[in-house]
XYZ file of C-alpha atoms in Angstrom:
466
model
C -87.195 70.307 -60.082
C -90.842 69.328 -59.478
C -90.515 68.942 -55.836
C -88.474 70.481 -52.667
C -88.672 70.148 -48.790
C -88.095 73.226 -47.189
C -86.767 72.064 -43.891
C -87.414 74.726 -41.580
C -84.974 74.908 -38.130
C -84.358 78.377 -36.179
C -85.390 80.327 -39.507
C -88.991 80.955 -38.538
C -90.346 83.481 -41.130
C -91.084 83.999 -44.601
C -89.424 87.551 -45.381
C -85.894 87.931 -46.638
C -85.662 83.831 -46.104
C -82.860 82.958 -48.604
C -83.563 79.092 -48.361
C -87.208 79.515 -48.829
C -87.011 81.849 -51.716
C -84.508 79.729 -53.475
C -86.658 76.630 -52.666
C -89.677 78.120 -54.092
C -87.637 79.136 -57.280
C -85.953 76.092 -58.089
C -89.333 74.151 -57.391
C -92.327 73.603 -58.889
C -93.913 72.431 -55.599
C -92.291 72.766 -52.029
C -93.145 70.942 -48.750
C -92.168 72.976 -45.546
C -91.249 70.789 -42.585
C -90.170 71.369 -39.037
C -88.640 68.560 -36.942
C -88.965 68.816 -33.443
C -86.315 67.241 -31.724
C -86.624 66.527 -27.655
C -82.676 66.988 -27.062
C -83.203 70.751 -28.048
C -86.983 71.647 -26.169
C -86.326 69.655 -22.699
C -85.780 71.864 -19.662
C -86.258 75.128 -21.452
C -90.301 75.967 -21.358
C -89.685 79.518 -22.446
C -87.652 78.461 -25.769
C -90.351 76.121 -26.115
C -93.246 78.318 -25.602
C -91.573 81.132 -27.777
C -90.997 78.262 -30.793
C -94.496 77.084 -30.579
C -95.581 80.868 -30.995
C -93.072 81.076 -34.001
C -94.497 77.842 -35.645
C -98.137 78.806 -35.157
C -97.392 82.107 -36.784
C -95.273 80.596 -39.596
C -97.922 77.894 -40.653
C -100.223 80.658 -40.641
C -98.150 82.838 -43.140
C -97.316 79.915 -45.539
C -100.917 78.993 -45.618
C -101.977 82.597 -46.533
C -99.457 81.935 -49.471
C -100.987 78.336 -50.516
C -98.873 76.380 -48.985
C -98.628 74.740 -45.181
C -96.401 73.276 -42.212
C -95.862 69.948 -41.699
C -94.683 69.122 -37.994
C -92.834 65.831 -37.362
C -90.827 64.747 -34.334
C -87.803 62.980 -34.138
C -84.447 63.630 -35.785
C -84.619 66.267 -38.141
C -82.021 64.307 -40.731
C -83.750 60.985 -40.594
C -87.250 62.866 -40.744
C -86.316 65.244 -44.157
C -84.979 62.074 -45.744
C -88.066 60.347 -45.175
C -90.133 62.954 -46.175
C -88.276 63.493 -49.190
C -88.574 60.263 -49.871
C -92.088 60.131 -49.268
C -92.647 63.158 -51.592
C -90.455 62.059 -54.513
C -88.320 65.173 -53.857
C -85.297 65.932 -55.397
C -84.031 68.581 -52.829
C -83.761 69.769 -49.475
C -82.860 73.032 -48.908
C -82.086 74.613 -45.583
C -80.348 77.284 -43.374
C -76.685 77.468 -42.442
C -76.205 77.480 -39.067
C -72.794 77.256 -36.626
C -73.462 75.116 -33.448
C -72.211 71.787 -32.923
C -75.553 70.347 -33.085
C -76.039 72.127 -36.535
C -73.097 71.546 -38.092
C -73.228 67.876 -38.072
C -77.164 67.864 -39.115
C -76.026 69.441 -41.980
C -72.906 67.128 -42.430
C -75.402 64.322 -42.030
C -77.880 65.817 -44.063
C -75.622 66.320 -47.098
C -73.976 62.681 -46.768
C -77.304 60.853 -46.606
C -78.569 63.215 -49.327
C -75.739 62.335 -51.874
C -76.258 58.559 -51.198
C -79.669 58.876 -52.193
C -79.216 61.379 -54.790
C -81.089 64.100 -52.870
C -79.645 67.446 -53.430
C -79.012 69.433 -50.035
C -78.601 73.126 -50.677
C -77.524 74.995 -47.751
C -78.111 79.378 -47.583
C -76.957 82.080 -45.508
C -79.617 83.949 -43.283
C -78.634 83.452 -39.626
C -76.444 86.309 -39.557
C -76.010 89.683 -41.305
C -72.305 88.349 -42.930
C -72.236 84.502 -43.528
C -69.417 83.579 -40.712
C -67.023 81.969 -43.321
C -66.797 85.264 -45.377
C -64.740 87.115 -43.439
C -61.238 85.846 -42.184
C -58.109 87.632 -41.410
C -54.820 86.882 -43.248
C -53.204 83.979 -41.907
C -56.282 82.955 -40.119
C -59.579 81.096 -40.047
C -61.651 83.467 -37.702
C -61.292 86.576 -36.153
C -60.487 86.644 -32.369
C -60.757 90.074 -31.293
C -63.880 92.285 -32.290
C -62.181 95.594 -33.251
C -60.651 94.645 -36.511
C -63.472 92.134 -37.172
C -65.865 95.049 -36.666
C -63.653 97.329 -39.053
C -64.010 94.494 -41.844
C -67.709 93.808 -41.059
C -68.664 97.139 -41.383
C -66.703 97.834 -45.099
C -68.303 94.232 -46.410
C -70.617 94.121 -49.064
C -74.165 92.799 -47.635
C -76.166 90.380 -49.707
C -79.509 91.630 -50.808
C -82.394 90.765 -49.306
C -84.738 88.267 -50.532
C -88.393 89.185 -51.507
C -91.114 86.677 -49.418
C -92.709 84.250 -51.762
C -96.004 85.408 -53.116
C -97.053 81.773 -53.419
C -95.649 78.436 -51.603
C -96.922 75.741 -54.282
C -97.912 72.678 -51.958
C -97.962 68.831 -54.083
C -100.998 67.112 -54.463
C -101.314 65.752 -51.182
C -99.301 66.287 -47.748
C -97.320 63.632 -46.359
C -98.407 62.541 -42.481
C -96.339 59.967 -40.898
C -96.345 58.233 -37.732
C -94.143 60.786 -36.521
C -96.417 63.479 -37.375
C -97.334 65.797 -34.324
C -99.141 68.851 -33.638
C -98.166 72.180 -31.452
C -100.239 71.500 -28.613
C -98.999 67.765 -28.213
C -95.617 69.510 -27.583
C -96.705 72.287 -25.665
C -98.358 69.973 -23.225
C -95.066 67.977 -22.740
C -92.231 70.883 -22.948
C -93.848 74.798 -22.860
C -95.340 73.943 -19.437
C -95.353 76.881 -16.967
C -93.410 79.124 -18.707
C -92.370 82.897 -17.417
C -95.614 84.918 -16.964
C -93.772 87.787 -19.106
C -92.670 85.858 -21.717
C -93.127 88.106 -24.984
C -94.986 86.249 -27.807
C -93.172 84.529 -30.544
C -93.665 84.827 -34.342
C -92.790 86.630 -37.229
C -96.036 88.734 -36.845
C -95.070 89.949 -33.478
C -91.137 90.381 -34.104
C -91.724 92.250 -37.611
C -94.163 94.569 -35.319
C -91.705 95.078 -32.433
C -88.702 96.160 -34.944
C -91.169 98.555 -36.881
C -92.021 100.241 -33.558
C -88.677 100.273 -31.922
C -87.157 101.370 -35.069
C -89.642 104.341 -35.288
C -89.483 105.348 -31.686
C -86.799 103.456 -29.991
C -83.437 103.623 -32.210
C -82.865 107.413 -31.879
C -81.630 107.291 -28.071
C -80.194 103.666 -28.188
C -76.378 104.983 -28.166
C -77.212 106.904 -25.226
C -79.582 104.701 -23.454
C -78.954 101.003 -24.081
C -77.092 100.700 -20.737
C -80.053 102.361 -18.843
C -81.086 99.266 -16.807
C -84.530 100.985 -15.693
C -85.351 102.783 -18.918
C -86.077 100.183 -21.124
C -84.564 101.358 -24.145
C -83.253 98.507 -25.612
C -84.748 96.650 -28.889
C -85.775 93.236 -27.261
C -85.648 91.885 -30.642
C -83.163 88.946 -29.579
C -85.834 86.154 -29.241
C -87.292 86.841 -32.768
C -83.930 86.738 -34.019
C -82.296 83.729 -32.217
C -85.637 81.824 -34.019
C -84.830 83.590 -37.281
C -88.544 85.181 -36.787
C -86.167 88.232 -38.394
C -83.697 88.329 -40.424
C -80.993 90.227 -38.645
C -79.835 92.050 -42.195
C -83.560 93.625 -42.392
C -83.144 95.687 -38.888
C -79.281 96.290 -39.996
C -80.325 97.719 -43.170
C -82.800 99.708 -41.742
C -80.997 101.053 -38.829
C -77.774 101.673 -40.554
C -78.170 105.324 -41.737
C -80.214 106.184 -39.283
C -79.932 108.466 -36.128
C -78.434 105.966 -33.637
C -77.990 102.968 -36.032
C -74.546 102.504 -36.058
C -74.543 101.530 -32.219
C -77.387 99.349 -32.744
C -76.075 97.736 -35.928
C -72.485 97.124 -33.966
C -74.443 95.094 -31.526
C -75.592 92.826 -34.565
C -71.729 92.789 -35.536
C -70.919 91.235 -32.429
C -73.790 88.680 -32.550
C -72.049 87.641 -35.978
C -68.712 88.068 -34.720
C -69.630 85.241 -31.711
C -71.130 82.906 -34.616
C -67.918 83.299 -36.487
C -65.791 82.348 -33.400
C -68.199 79.596 -32.979
C -68.000 77.956 -36.366
C -64.332 77.859 -35.896
C -64.472 76.514 -32.499
C -67.685 74.634 -32.092
C -67.137 73.555 -28.321
C -67.159 77.174 -27.018
C -70.284 76.112 -24.930
C -68.305 73.184 -23.274
C -64.557 74.007 -23.189
C -62.385 77.274 -22.438
C -61.487 79.319 -25.821
C -58.388 80.493 -24.069
C -57.569 78.509 -20.959
C -56.277 80.514 -18.146
C -55.845 77.446 -15.792
C -58.822 78.697 -13.425
C -59.616 77.260 -10.335
C -63.384 77.318 -9.905
C -65.434 76.881 -6.842
C -67.791 74.357 -5.863
C -70.082 75.970 -3.535
C -73.532 74.720 -4.739
C -75.050 76.765 -2.074
C -73.934 79.844 -3.817
C -74.828 79.180 -7.212
C -78.581 78.043 -6.089
C -78.690 81.725 -4.037
C -77.238 83.160 -7.645
C -79.905 81.306 -9.789
C -82.867 82.285 -7.683
C -82.253 85.819 -6.906
C -81.219 85.823 -3.244
C -77.442 86.730 -3.653
C -77.995 89.966 -1.301
C -76.710 92.062 -3.917
C -79.553 93.847 -5.384
C -78.472 94.914 -8.663
C -77.417 90.716 -9.507
C -80.842 89.466 -7.949
C -83.147 92.154 -9.875
C -81.332 91.037 -13.004
C -81.997 86.847 -11.899
C -85.353 87.731 -11.165
C -86.310 89.489 -14.246
C -84.918 86.634 -16.271
C -87.360 84.163 -14.076
C -90.212 86.154 -14.532
C -89.554 87.332 -18.256
C -87.315 84.801 -19.926
C -85.427 87.711 -20.866
C -82.664 90.218 -19.081
C -81.384 93.258 -19.840
C -78.332 92.947 -21.427
C -76.214 95.318 -19.148
C -77.839 93.209 -16.373
C -76.475 89.743 -17.887
C -73.132 91.293 -17.805
C -73.313 92.236 -14.177
C -74.607 89.022 -12.966
C -72.414 86.627 -15.258
C -69.418 88.723 -13.951
C -70.319 88.156 -10.141
C -71.105 84.492 -10.351
C -67.638 83.813 -12.169
C -65.813 86.608 -10.358
C -67.382 87.236 -6.987
C -68.425 83.700 -6.660
C -65.764 82.276 -8.517
C -67.821 79.493 -9.771
C -67.362 77.820 -13.220
C -69.154 79.995 -16.333
C -70.445 76.472 -17.686
C -73.214 76.885 -14.844
C -74.244 79.843 -15.623
C -74.511 79.327 -19.221
C -76.380 76.492 -18.802
C -79.283 78.252 -16.378
C -79.131 80.925 -18.774
C -79.993 78.701 -21.148
C -82.755 76.876 -19.117
C -84.894 80.124 -18.831
C -83.786 82.584 -21.761
C -86.014 82.737 -24.882
C -83.082 84.058 -26.432
C -80.912 81.379 -25.694
C -78.380 81.231 -28.334
C -75.057 78.610 -28.221
C -73.078 81.451 -30.168
C -74.028 84.473 -28.260
C -74.408 83.005 -24.957
C -71.305 80.829 -24.851
C -69.239 83.521 -26.149
C -70.481 86.179 -24.155
C -70.199 83.984 -20.930
C -66.560 83.297 -21.768
C -65.753 87.110 -22.399
C -67.050 87.774 -18.942
C -65.318 85.193 -17.476
C -61.948 86.075 -18.768
C -61.632 82.556 -21.138
C -63.168 83.905 -24.433
C -62.308 86.728 -26.730
C -61.741 89.791 -24.254
C -58.471 91.517 -24.560
C -58.734 92.356 -20.866
C -59.252 88.677 -19.081
C -58.908 90.186 -15.814
C -61.595 92.429 -16.317
C -64.172 92.284 -13.195
C -68.042 94.332 -13.117
C -67.859 95.607 -9.597
C -71.931 94.721 -8.921
C -71.925 98.207 -6.796
C -70.321 100.509 -8.968
C -72.625 99.254 -11.952
C -75.428 100.194 -10.030
C -74.627 103.494 -9.316
C -73.763 103.760 -12.973
C -76.901 102.383 -14.775
C -79.457 102.378 -12.129
C -78.416 105.299 -10.078
C -81.996 105.763 -8.552
C -82.925 102.083 -7.821
C -85.695 101.974 -10.156
C -84.792 98.479 -11.839
C -83.871 97.097 -8.338
C -87.326 98.399 -6.876
C -89.246 96.951 -10.154
C -87.825 93.005 -9.918
C -86.980 92.765 -6.254
C -90.368 93.509 -4.028
C -88.635 93.208 -0.494
C -86.741 96.684 -1.288
C -89.730 98.640 -3.006
C -89.550 101.130 -0.446
C -86.163 101.455 0.076
C -84.822 104.587 -1.769
C -81.256 105.323 -3.015
C -78.716 105.053 -2.089
C -79.504 102.295 0.233
C -81.576 100.054 -2.258
C -78.470 99.083 -3.846
C -76.744 98.545 -0.288
C -79.266 97.211 2.089
C -76.556 95.689 4.339
C -76.073 99.501 5.683
C -79.277 99.624 7.103
C -79.827 99.150 10.870
C -80.391 95.665 11.457
C -83.782 96.072 12.602
C -84.844 97.606 9.533
C -82.925 94.967 7.462
C -84.256 92.146 9.254
C -87.861 93.525 8.565
C -87.513 93.861 5.055
C -86.707 89.910 4.643
C -83.849 90.635 2.447
C -81.275 88.519 2.573
C -77.488 89.624 3.528
C -74.536 89.394 1.149
C -73.430 85.935 0.647
C -69.828 87.257 0.233
C -67.933 90.428 1.141
C -69.107 93.324 -0.897
C -66.227 94.755 -2.709
C -65.020 98.694 -1.611
C -67.079 100.562 -3.418
C -66.662 104.217 -2.501
C -70.581 104.148 -1.171
C -72.270 105.899 1.835
C -70.767 105.581 5.346
C -72.412 102.575 7.373
C -75.723 103.323 9.357
C -75.867 103.041 12.998
C -78.818 103.629 15.137
C -81.720 104.722 13.507
C -82.564 105.021 9.824
C -82.135 108.533 8.501
C -85.069 110.345 6.911
C -85.457 108.962 3.254
C -84.478 105.797 3.279
C -87.917 104.108 3.232
C -91.474 105.182 1.556
C -91.823 109.076 0.978
C -87.827 109.095 1.157
C -88.350 107.495 -2.960
C -89.209 110.625 -3.946
C -85.632 112.139 -2.760
C -84.110 109.578 -5.166
C -86.487 109.744 -8.099
């Protein structure tokens, strides 16, 4: 093959990239391209900003290998085929994916490619184990994680693909009227991202992976649910955009101390992808309908979105989301349970809000986890409820996570930092923190306070809670 198009989607890296490696092996010349689709960019400034960082880094990596990255705007299928015809390419290479959007893109590309006699070559790389590789007897996908985990753990993983030494461009680049540059997209879609957003890109992701494998993996099993400890990997945005191959950290962690617990989380990611491949409407339709009658209280939904529910552990998570474009996984579960179980608001509203702010927003993972928490998904205990007060006592016992993200409560000591409604009215009002929007569940906490605040509730009392 003389010329191939490498269509990047959410696989923005050069290391362990099966599609890119195959394109460079199959063709003398490779034209890398990314196509911006406005539908996917609108209303998600954090994802747009992270994407732009990642594309800039990918372009630099390709240029260092003699290549480049074309940027176009429009329908990815139309633009990829147009570029193939302009370049006289015989093939288009891309990574496989499972969302409804990605499936339709692949199907259209294969159909139109066949009609125009352009070979479309689809490769794995977005999961550790490709979604269709593991199927139960008599079924098309695993519906429960534990049996999937057993099979996944025993599966043979593909060998990692080497990064290409050289990406050889044809004699000229092909700039169409739909060519666009990063600053144009940034101005339209990436304005006002969260101030604490992580930098995107393969370089940042690989540095984060190396540092965390060295310094954080050992304590992951015992500490990954510790809300103030910040002991999770924070690799999720890099995995979502394919700045990292999930196979690489899985291989690196598998045989190390603490590695199994981390690798299990990557297996959960694969699990949700194989569910989504079989049930592409997972972000719209109940996977297991329960006949739930959802509350239509818009004020309650807005309070949850803004982090002013009056439940500090919930508000801390929601404010971390707005500030960082990321939220601790345990906090995600607490916030999702509160919305769907305590407020009885439809999980689809929560999914949409997370999708608007999370840099790592991913259809398969996000929708799968939201349905799991809401009781309509793959949880074998659909009536499970995460009591926010018990969760706070267990995973933020000293209140450090709440104080970091809810400044109104920065001077309140534990345990009152999690139950500020127990403070005397004058003190609670002075803090400026809202009352709970629903009656707190019974939590076995400290008795109600009356009269004056006891010693140790404010300021210096924080030392007693440390």
